Short mmCIF file of C-alpha atoms and ligand atoms in Angstrom, two decimals:
data_model
loop_
_atom_site.label_atom_id
_atom_site.label_comp_id
_atom_site.label_asym_id
_atom_site.label_seq_id
_atom_site.Cartn_x
_atom_site.Cartn_y
_atom_site.Cartn_z
CA MET A 1 10.26 -15.73 -5.41
CA ILE A 2 6.48 -15.70 -5.87
CA SER A 3 5.06 -16.19 -9.35
CA LEU A 4 1.92 -15.33 -11.35
CA SER A 5 0.18 -18.55 -10.16
CA ASP A 6 0.64 -17.47 -6.54
CA VAL A 7 -1.14 -14.23 -7.31
CA GLN A 8 -3.95 -16.02 -9.18
CA ALA A 9 -4.40 -18.41 -6.25
CA ALA A 10 -4.57 -15.40 -3.83
CA ARG A 11 -7.22 -13.83 -5.96
CA GLU A 12 -9.50 -16.88 -5.68
CA ARG A 13 -8.79 -17.19 -1.95
CA ILE A 14 -9.62 -13.58 -1.11
CA ALA A 15 -12.42 -12.94 -3.62
CA GLU A 16 -15.21 -13.29 -1.11
CA ILE A 17 -13.69 -11.04 1.55
CA THR A 18 -12.45 -8.14 -0.65
CA TYR A 19 -13.97 -5.77 -3.19
CA MET A 20 -12.88 -5.41 -6.75
CA THR A 21 -12.51 -1.69 -6.43
CA PRO A 22 -13.60 0.76 -9.22
CA ILE A 23 -11.43 2.90 -11.56
CA PHE A 24 -11.99 6.62 -11.68
CA THR A 25 -10.93 9.13 -14.34
CA SER A 26 -10.68 12.92 -14.37
CA THR A 27 -10.47 14.93 -17.65
CA LYS A 28 -8.76 17.76 -15.87
CA LEU A 29 -6.18 15.50 -14.29
CA SER A 30 -5.41 13.91 -17.62
CA GLN A 31 -4.98 17.37 -19.16
CA ILE A 32 -2.56 18.42 -16.46
CA CYS A 33 -0.59 15.23 -16.69
CA GLY A 34 -0.39 14.95 -20.46
CA ASN A 35 -1.27 11.25 -20.04
CA GLN A 36 -4.66 9.60 -19.77
CA ILE A 37 -4.95 8.90 -16.03
CA TYR A 38 -6.99 6.11 -14.40
CA LEU A 39 -7.19 5.80 -10.62
CA LYS A 40 -7.52 2.40 -9.04
CA SER A 41 -9.47 3.10 -6.00
CA GLU A 42 -8.25 1.06 -3.11
CA HIS A 43 -9.32 3.84 -0.68
CA LEU A 44 -12.78 2.29 -1.26
CA GLN A 45 -11.51 -1.11 -0.29
CA LYS A 46 -12.81 -2.90 2.90
CA THR A 47 -10.92 -1.28 5.88
CA GLY A 48 -10.01 1.62 3.75
CA SER A 49 -6.79 0.31 2.14
CA PHE A 50 -5.40 -2.46 -0.05
CA LYS A 51 -3.69 -4.07 2.98
CA ILE A 52 -6.72 -6.37 3.46
CA ARG A 53 -5.63 -8.28 0.31
CA GLY A 54 -2.31 -9.45 1.65
CA ALA A 55 -3.59 -9.85 5.18
CA ALA A 56 -6.62 -12.01 3.98
CA ASN A 57 -4.32 -14.26 1.90
CA LYS A 58 -1.94 -14.79 4.72
CA VAL A 59 -4.50 -15.27 7.50
CA ILE A 60 -6.65 -17.73 5.47
CA GLN A 61 -3.43 -19.73 4.82
CA ALA A 62 -2.63 -19.63 8.52
CA LEU A 63 -6.05 -20.86 9.38
CA GLN A 64 -5.71 -23.77 6.93
CA ASP A 65 -2.48 -24.58 8.78
CA GLY A 66 -4.28 -24.68 12.05
CA ALA A 67 -3.73 -21.18 13.49
CA ILE A 68 -6.10 -19.99 16.21
CA TYR A 69 -4.66 -16.61 16.91
CA VAL A 70 -2.91 -13.90 14.94
CA THR A 71 -0.78 -10.90 15.79
CA ALA A 72 0.58 -7.88 13.87
CA ALA A 73 2.73 -4.88 14.64
CA SER A 74 1.32 -1.81 12.97
CA SER A 75 0.00 1.60 13.75
CA GLY A 76 -2.01 1.82 10.63
CA ASN A 77 -3.56 0.08 7.70
CA HIS A 78 -1.96 -3.34 8.17
CA GLY A 79 -3.16 -3.54 11.77
CA GLN A 80 -6.76 -2.70 10.78
CA ALA A 81 -6.67 -5.24 7.99
CA VAL A 82 -5.42 -8.06 10.20
CA ALA A 83 -7.99 -7.23 12.94
CA TYR A 84 -10.76 -7.15 10.38
CA ILE A 85 -9.88 -10.57 8.84
CA ALA A 86 -9.39 -12.26 12.16
CA ASP A 87 -12.76 -10.98 13.31
CA GLN A 88 -14.35 -12.30 10.04
CA TYR A 89 -13.00 -15.79 10.78
CA ARG A 90 -13.78 -15.52 14.54
CA ILE A 91 -10.27 -15.81 15.82
CA PRO A 92 -8.61 -13.32 18.22
CA ALA A 93 -6.04 -10.85 17.02
CA THR A 94 -3.61 -8.69 18.97
CA ILE A 95 -2.30 -5.63 17.23
CA VAL A 96 0.85 -4.06 18.79
CA VAL A 97 0.66 -0.35 18.22
CA PRO A 98 2.89 2.54 19.27
CA ASP A 99 2.26 4.35 22.61
CA ASN A 100 1.26 7.50 20.76
CA VAL A 101 -1.19 5.83 18.35
CA SER A 102 -3.94 8.17 17.25
CA PHE A 103 -7.43 7.87 18.71
CA CYS A 104 -8.95 7.14 15.29
CA LYS A 105 -6.60 4.33 14.47
CA GLU A 106 -6.96 2.69 17.91
CA ASN A 107 -10.72 2.93 17.56
CA ALA A 108 -10.77 1.36 14.13
CA ILE A 109 -8.85 -1.64 15.33
CA LYS A 110 -11.07 -1.97 18.36
CA GLY A 111 -14.04 -1.64 16.05
CA TYR A 112 -12.97 -4.89 14.42
CA ASN A 113 -12.62 -6.53 17.86
CA GLY A 114 -8.80 -6.39 17.72
CA HIS A 115 -6.99 -6.39 21.05
CA ILE A 116 -4.61 -3.41 21.36
CA GLU A 117 -1.27 -3.66 23.02
CA LYS A 118 0.82 -0.44 23.25
CA CYS A 119 4.53 -0.81 23.01
CA GLY A 120 7.17 1.89 22.52
CA THR A 121 7.33 4.18 19.57
CA THR A 122 9.37 2.30 16.94
CA SER A 123 8.77 -0.75 14.90
CA ARG A 124 11.96 -2.19 16.30
CA GLU A 125 10.21 -2.44 19.70
CA ARG A 126 6.75 -3.48 18.32
CA LEU A 127 7.79 -6.26 16.00
CA PRO A 128 9.52 -8.59 18.56
CA ARG A 129 6.56 -8.05 20.90
CA ALA A 130 4.06 -9.10 18.24
CA MET A 131 6.19 -12.21 17.48
CA GLU A 132 6.42 -12.96 21.25
CA ILE A 133 2.70 -12.85 21.74
CA ALA A 134 2.13 -14.99 18.74
CA LYS A 135 4.45 -17.64 20.11
CA GLN A 136 2.91 -17.60 23.66
CA GLU A 137 -0.65 -17.96 22.25
CA ASN A 138 0.04 -20.57 19.66
CA GLY A 139 -0.61 -17.97 17.01
CA VAL A 140 0.86 -16.69 13.75
CA TYR A 141 2.57 -13.31 13.38
CA ILE A 142 1.41 -11.63 10.21
CA PRO A 143 4.19 -9.48 8.69
CA PRO A 144 3.29 -6.24 6.80
CA TYR A 145 5.17 -6.90 3.54
CA ASP A 146 8.00 -9.25 3.51
CA ASP A 147 6.18 -12.53 3.06
CA PRO A 148 5.14 -14.47 0.00
CA TYR A 149 1.44 -14.63 0.85
CA ILE A 150 1.33 -10.90 1.65
CA MET A 151 3.03 -10.08 -1.59
CA ALA A 152 0.80 -12.40 -3.65
CA GLY A 153 -2.32 -10.89 -1.97
CA GLN A 154 -1.34 -7.37 -2.81
CA GLY A 155 -0.48 -8.44 -6.40
CA THR A 156 -4.19 -9.12 -7.03
CA ILE A 157 -4.55 -5.43 -7.73
CA GLY A 158 -2.31 -5.99 -10.76
CA LEU A 159 -4.64 -8.73 -12.16
CA GLU A 160 -7.66 -6.46 -11.70
CA VAL A 161 -5.94 -3.49 -13.38
CA LEU A 162 -5.11 -5.49 -16.43
CA GLU A 163 -8.76 -6.43 -16.74
CA GLN A 164 -10.27 -3.09 -15.90
CA VAL A 165 -8.03 -0.79 -18.07
CA GLN A 166 -7.45 -2.52 -21.30
CA ASP A 167 -4.25 -1.54 -23.18
CA ALA A 168 -2.82 0.25 -20.16
CA ASP A 169 0.71 1.43 -20.88
CA ALA A 170 1.89 2.02 -17.30
CA VAL A 171 0.98 1.46 -13.71
CA ILE A 172 2.27 3.78 -10.95
CA VAL A 173 2.69 2.28 -7.47
CA PRO A 174 3.89 3.77 -4.12
CA ILE A 175 6.67 1.94 -2.25
CA GLY A 176 6.92 1.45 1.56
CA GLY A 177 8.34 -2.00 2.26
CA GLY A 178 7.67 -3.07 -1.25
CA GLY A 179 5.00 -5.80 -0.70
CA LEU A 180 2.44 -4.05 -2.92
CA ILE A 181 4.74 -3.25 -5.83
CA SER A 182 6.43 -6.68 -5.79
CA GLY A 183 3.07 -8.37 -6.01
CA ILE A 184 1.90 -6.08 -8.83
CA LEU A 185 5.16 -6.48 -10.68
CA THR A 186 4.81 -10.24 -10.48
CA ALA A 187 1.16 -10.16 -11.75
CA ILE A 188 1.79 -7.60 -14.54
CA LYS A 189 5.27 -8.62 -15.85
CA GLU A 190 4.35 -12.32 -15.94
CA SER A 191 1.07 -11.55 -17.82
CA ASN A 192 2.05 -8.68 -20.08
CA PRO A 193 5.65 -7.50 -19.83
CA SER A 194 5.01 -4.55 -22.17
CA VAL A 195 3.07 -2.75 -19.40
CA ARG A 196 5.57 -0.49 -17.57
CA VAL A 197 5.49 -0.42 -13.78
CA ILE A 198 6.94 2.69 -12.06
CA GLY A 199 7.46 3.06 -8.31
CA VAL A 200 7.17 6.25 -6.34
CA GLU A 201 8.67 7.26 -3.07
CA PRO A 202 8.71 10.50 -1.09
CA GLN A 203 12.01 12.25 -1.30
CA LEU A 204 12.04 12.03 2.52
CA ALA A 205 11.73 8.19 2.50
CA ASN A 206 13.96 7.30 -0.49
CA ASP A 207 15.33 4.00 0.85
CA THR A 208 14.15 1.91 -2.09
CA PHE A 209 15.27 4.57 -4.58
CA LEU A 210 18.86 4.44 -3.07
CA SER A 211 18.70 0.56 -2.92
CA PHE A 212 17.60 0.49 -6.66
CA GLN A 213 20.51 2.81 -7.59
CA ASN A 214 23.02 0.84 -5.56
CA LYS A 215 21.55 -2.49 -6.66
CA GLN A 216 21.54 -3.63 -3.05
CA ILE A 217 19.43 -3.02 0.06
CA THR A 218 20.34 0.34 1.48
CA SER A 219 18.75 1.80 4.63
CA ILE A 220 18.09 5.36 5.64
CA SER A 221 17.54 6.59 9.18
CA GLY A 222 14.04 7.58 10.50
CA THR A 223 11.82 9.61 8.29
CA ASN A 224 8.95 11.91 8.94
CA THR A 225 7.19 12.09 5.55
CA ILE A 226 3.48 12.98 5.67
CA ALA A 227 3.03 9.74 3.55
CA ASP A 228 2.94 7.71 6.77
CA GLY A 229 2.35 4.37 5.00
CA LEU A 230 5.70 4.74 3.26
CA ARG A 231 7.90 5.44 6.28
CA THR A 232 10.09 2.32 6.02
CA ASN A 233 13.83 2.43 6.46
CA GLN A 234 14.65 -0.20 3.80
CA PRO A 235 13.04 -2.55 1.34
CA GLY A 236 12.39 -6.15 2.32
CA ASP A 237 14.72 -9.11 1.69
CA LEU A 238 11.93 -10.83 -0.27
CA THR A 239 10.50 -7.83 -1.94
CA PHE A 240 13.65 -6.16 -3.15
CA PRO A 241 14.82 -8.93 -5.56
CA VAL A 242 11.44 -8.66 -7.36
CA LEU A 243 11.99 -4.94 -7.88
CA MET A 244 15.50 -5.58 -9.20
CA LYS A 245 14.12 -8.12 -11.65
CA TYR A 246 11.09 -6.23 -13.02
CA LEU A 247 10.94 -2.62 -11.98
CA ASP A 248 11.10 -0.14 -14.90
CA ASP A 249 11.71 3.11 -13.02
CA LEU A 250 11.40 4.75 -9.66
CA VAL A 251 10.66 8.37 -9.12
CA LEU A 252 10.59 10.70 -6.13
CA VAL A 253 8.00 13.40 -5.04
CA SER A 254 8.31 16.21 -2.56
CA GLU A 255 6.15 16.75 0.47
CA ASP A 256 4.65 19.85 -1.27
CA GLU A 257 3.84 17.79 -4.41
CA ILE A 258 2.16 15.21 -2.27
CA ARG A 259 0.02 17.94 -0.58
CA GLN A 260 -0.92 19.44 -3.96
CA ALA A 261 -1.97 16.07 -5.37
CA PHE A 262 -3.98 15.33 -2.19
CA SER A 263 -5.75 18.73 -2.52
CA PHE A 264 -6.42 18.27 -6.19
CA VAL A 265 -8.09 14.84 -5.64
CA MET A 266 -10.12 16.25 -2.84
CA GLU A 267 -11.27 19.38 -4.61
CA ARG A 268 -11.78 18.02 -8.18
CA MET A 269 -12.58 14.42 -7.65
CA LYS A 270 -14.31 14.62 -4.25
CA GLN A 271 -12.18 11.65 -2.95
CA LEU A 272 -10.53 11.49 0.44
CA ILE A 273 -7.29 9.60 -0.12
CA GLU A 274 -4.35 9.35 2.14
CA PRO A 275 -0.99 11.05 1.57
CA SER A 276 0.78 7.68 0.73
CA SER A 277 -1.72 7.36 -2.14
CA ALA A 278 -1.44 10.95 -3.31
CA THR A 279 2.29 10.19 -4.16
CA THR A 280 1.20 8.44 -7.41
CA VAL A 281 -1.03 11.26 -8.48
CA ALA A 282 1.77 13.67 -7.63
CA ALA A 283 4.18 11.74 -9.83
CA ALA A 284 1.80 12.08 -12.76
CA MET A 285 0.86 15.71 -12.05
CA PHE A 286 4.47 16.99 -11.75
CA ASN A 287 5.87 15.42 -14.82
CA LYS A 288 7.98 12.74 -13.15
CA LEU A 289 6.92 10.09 -15.62
CA PRO A 290 9.29 9.41 -18.51
CA PHE A 291 6.55 9.53 -21.15
CA GLN A 292 3.47 11.50 -22.47
CA GLY A 293 0.29 10.55 -24.17
CA LYS A 294 0.05 7.16 -22.45
CA LYS A 295 -2.70 5.29 -20.61
CA VAL A 296 -1.55 5.40 -17.01
CA VAL A 297 -3.07 3.73 -13.96
CA THR A 298 -2.18 5.31 -10.58
CA VAL A 299 -2.83 3.01 -7.62
CA ILE A 300 -4.74 4.92 -4.93
CA THR A 301 -3.66 2.62 -2.10
CA GLY A 302 -5.89 3.96 0.82
CA GLY A 303 -7.99 6.60 2.34
CA ASN A 304 -7.29 6.36 6.06
CA VAL A 305 -6.36 9.78 7.31
CA ASP A 306 -7.20 11.28 10.71
CA LEU A 307 -9.66 14.13 10.03
CA ASP A 308 -7.78 16.46 12.31
CA LYS A 309 -4.78 16.17 10.06
CA VAL A 310 -6.69 17.02 6.80
CA SER A 311 -6.36 20.72 7.24
CA ASP A 312 -2.57 20.43 7.30
CA LEU A 313 -2.72 18.64 4.03
CA ILE A 314 -4.80 21.18 2.03
CA VAL A 315 -2.92 23.68 -0.08
CA ASP A 316 -3.77 25.89 -3.05
CA THR A 317 -3.11 23.72 -6.05
CA HIS A 318 -2.86 26.58 -8.61
CA MET A 319 -4.23 24.11 -11.13
CA CYS A 320 -7.96 24.27 -10.67
C1 LIG B 401 1.28 -0.05 3.29
C2 LIG B 401 0.89 1.03 2.34
C3 LIG B 401 1.68 1.35 1.25
C4 LIG B 401 2.98 0.69 0.91
O1 LIG B 401 2.92 -0.68 0.73
P1 LIG B 401 4.23 -1.52 0.87
O2 LIG B 401 3.74 -2.96 0.56
O3 LIG B 401 4.75 -1.40 2.29
O4 LIG B 401 5.19 -1.03 -0.16
C5 LIG B 401 1.19 2.35 0.42
N1 LIG B 401 0.03 2.99 0.69
C6 LIG B 401 -0.75 2.70 1.77
C7 LIG B 401 -1.96 3.49 2.05
C8 LIG B 401 -0.33 1.72 2.66
O5 LIG B 401 -1.11 1.41 3.75
#
């Protein structure tokens, strides 16, 4: 299991290549939620999501170990992050993406000089291919979440939040494979255990919710939630034990609640965030949190959304 010192080491290692992202507030949002809400803005991070933190920590370590090539299997933010970091350090990266990858996502990866290889439509097909290429090319496969360096890198958000929002009572974090929340849990619970950490999943991708209830890793079959960064089937072998040790609570949000939160943030705060991030705002807006009157930080994990999908996400929020 990773510890606070791993997260602190990651922070030093990635400091030059990542931003310390700002915190936003909205009086209206705080009123609606009955809590004082702070948004940690990783949609303004390099490459448009927090994934750069873990990817940078892992790739820099791989370089120190002599790697000359990296691969990843991802259709989204992780692929962009790995391509970006590899480009910064002038080593080639191959990103294995699904056959039906969107034009925008393919272009973003190519923009960072990443090589694209298309392979099937499921991660079950992509992952072995990315590992195979890594092996052939003397490279290192960079996993999306179930890896100590990835987890420690994502955890650097926790250290920043503790500094940026003094006396925070709670931090709300979305859960896909659990790399992000396991890093943040380690950073926060080993610095100040009185800060509560609450996970959020879409009702349609409740694998970690079920695992947390059952106290063991439980999988679900494929999911189509609009929160595409959270479409995992089960939590990771390394991430899940950290959740079991430290997580205070885990709440679920509906697709409609995600759309309403997305629309609110766009209309009122003028920020384009992605549906995976809107889950944390939704949890606060729709009274899923087990407290009121607290200082609450919602982690806005990313802002990468294909513009042609935005109109499907906009609904009347009835709250403005
Ligand atoms: C990857 C991702 C998540 C989930 O992170 P995990 O480490 O898989 O739990 C949440 N939001 C966005 C925008 C992501 O890209």
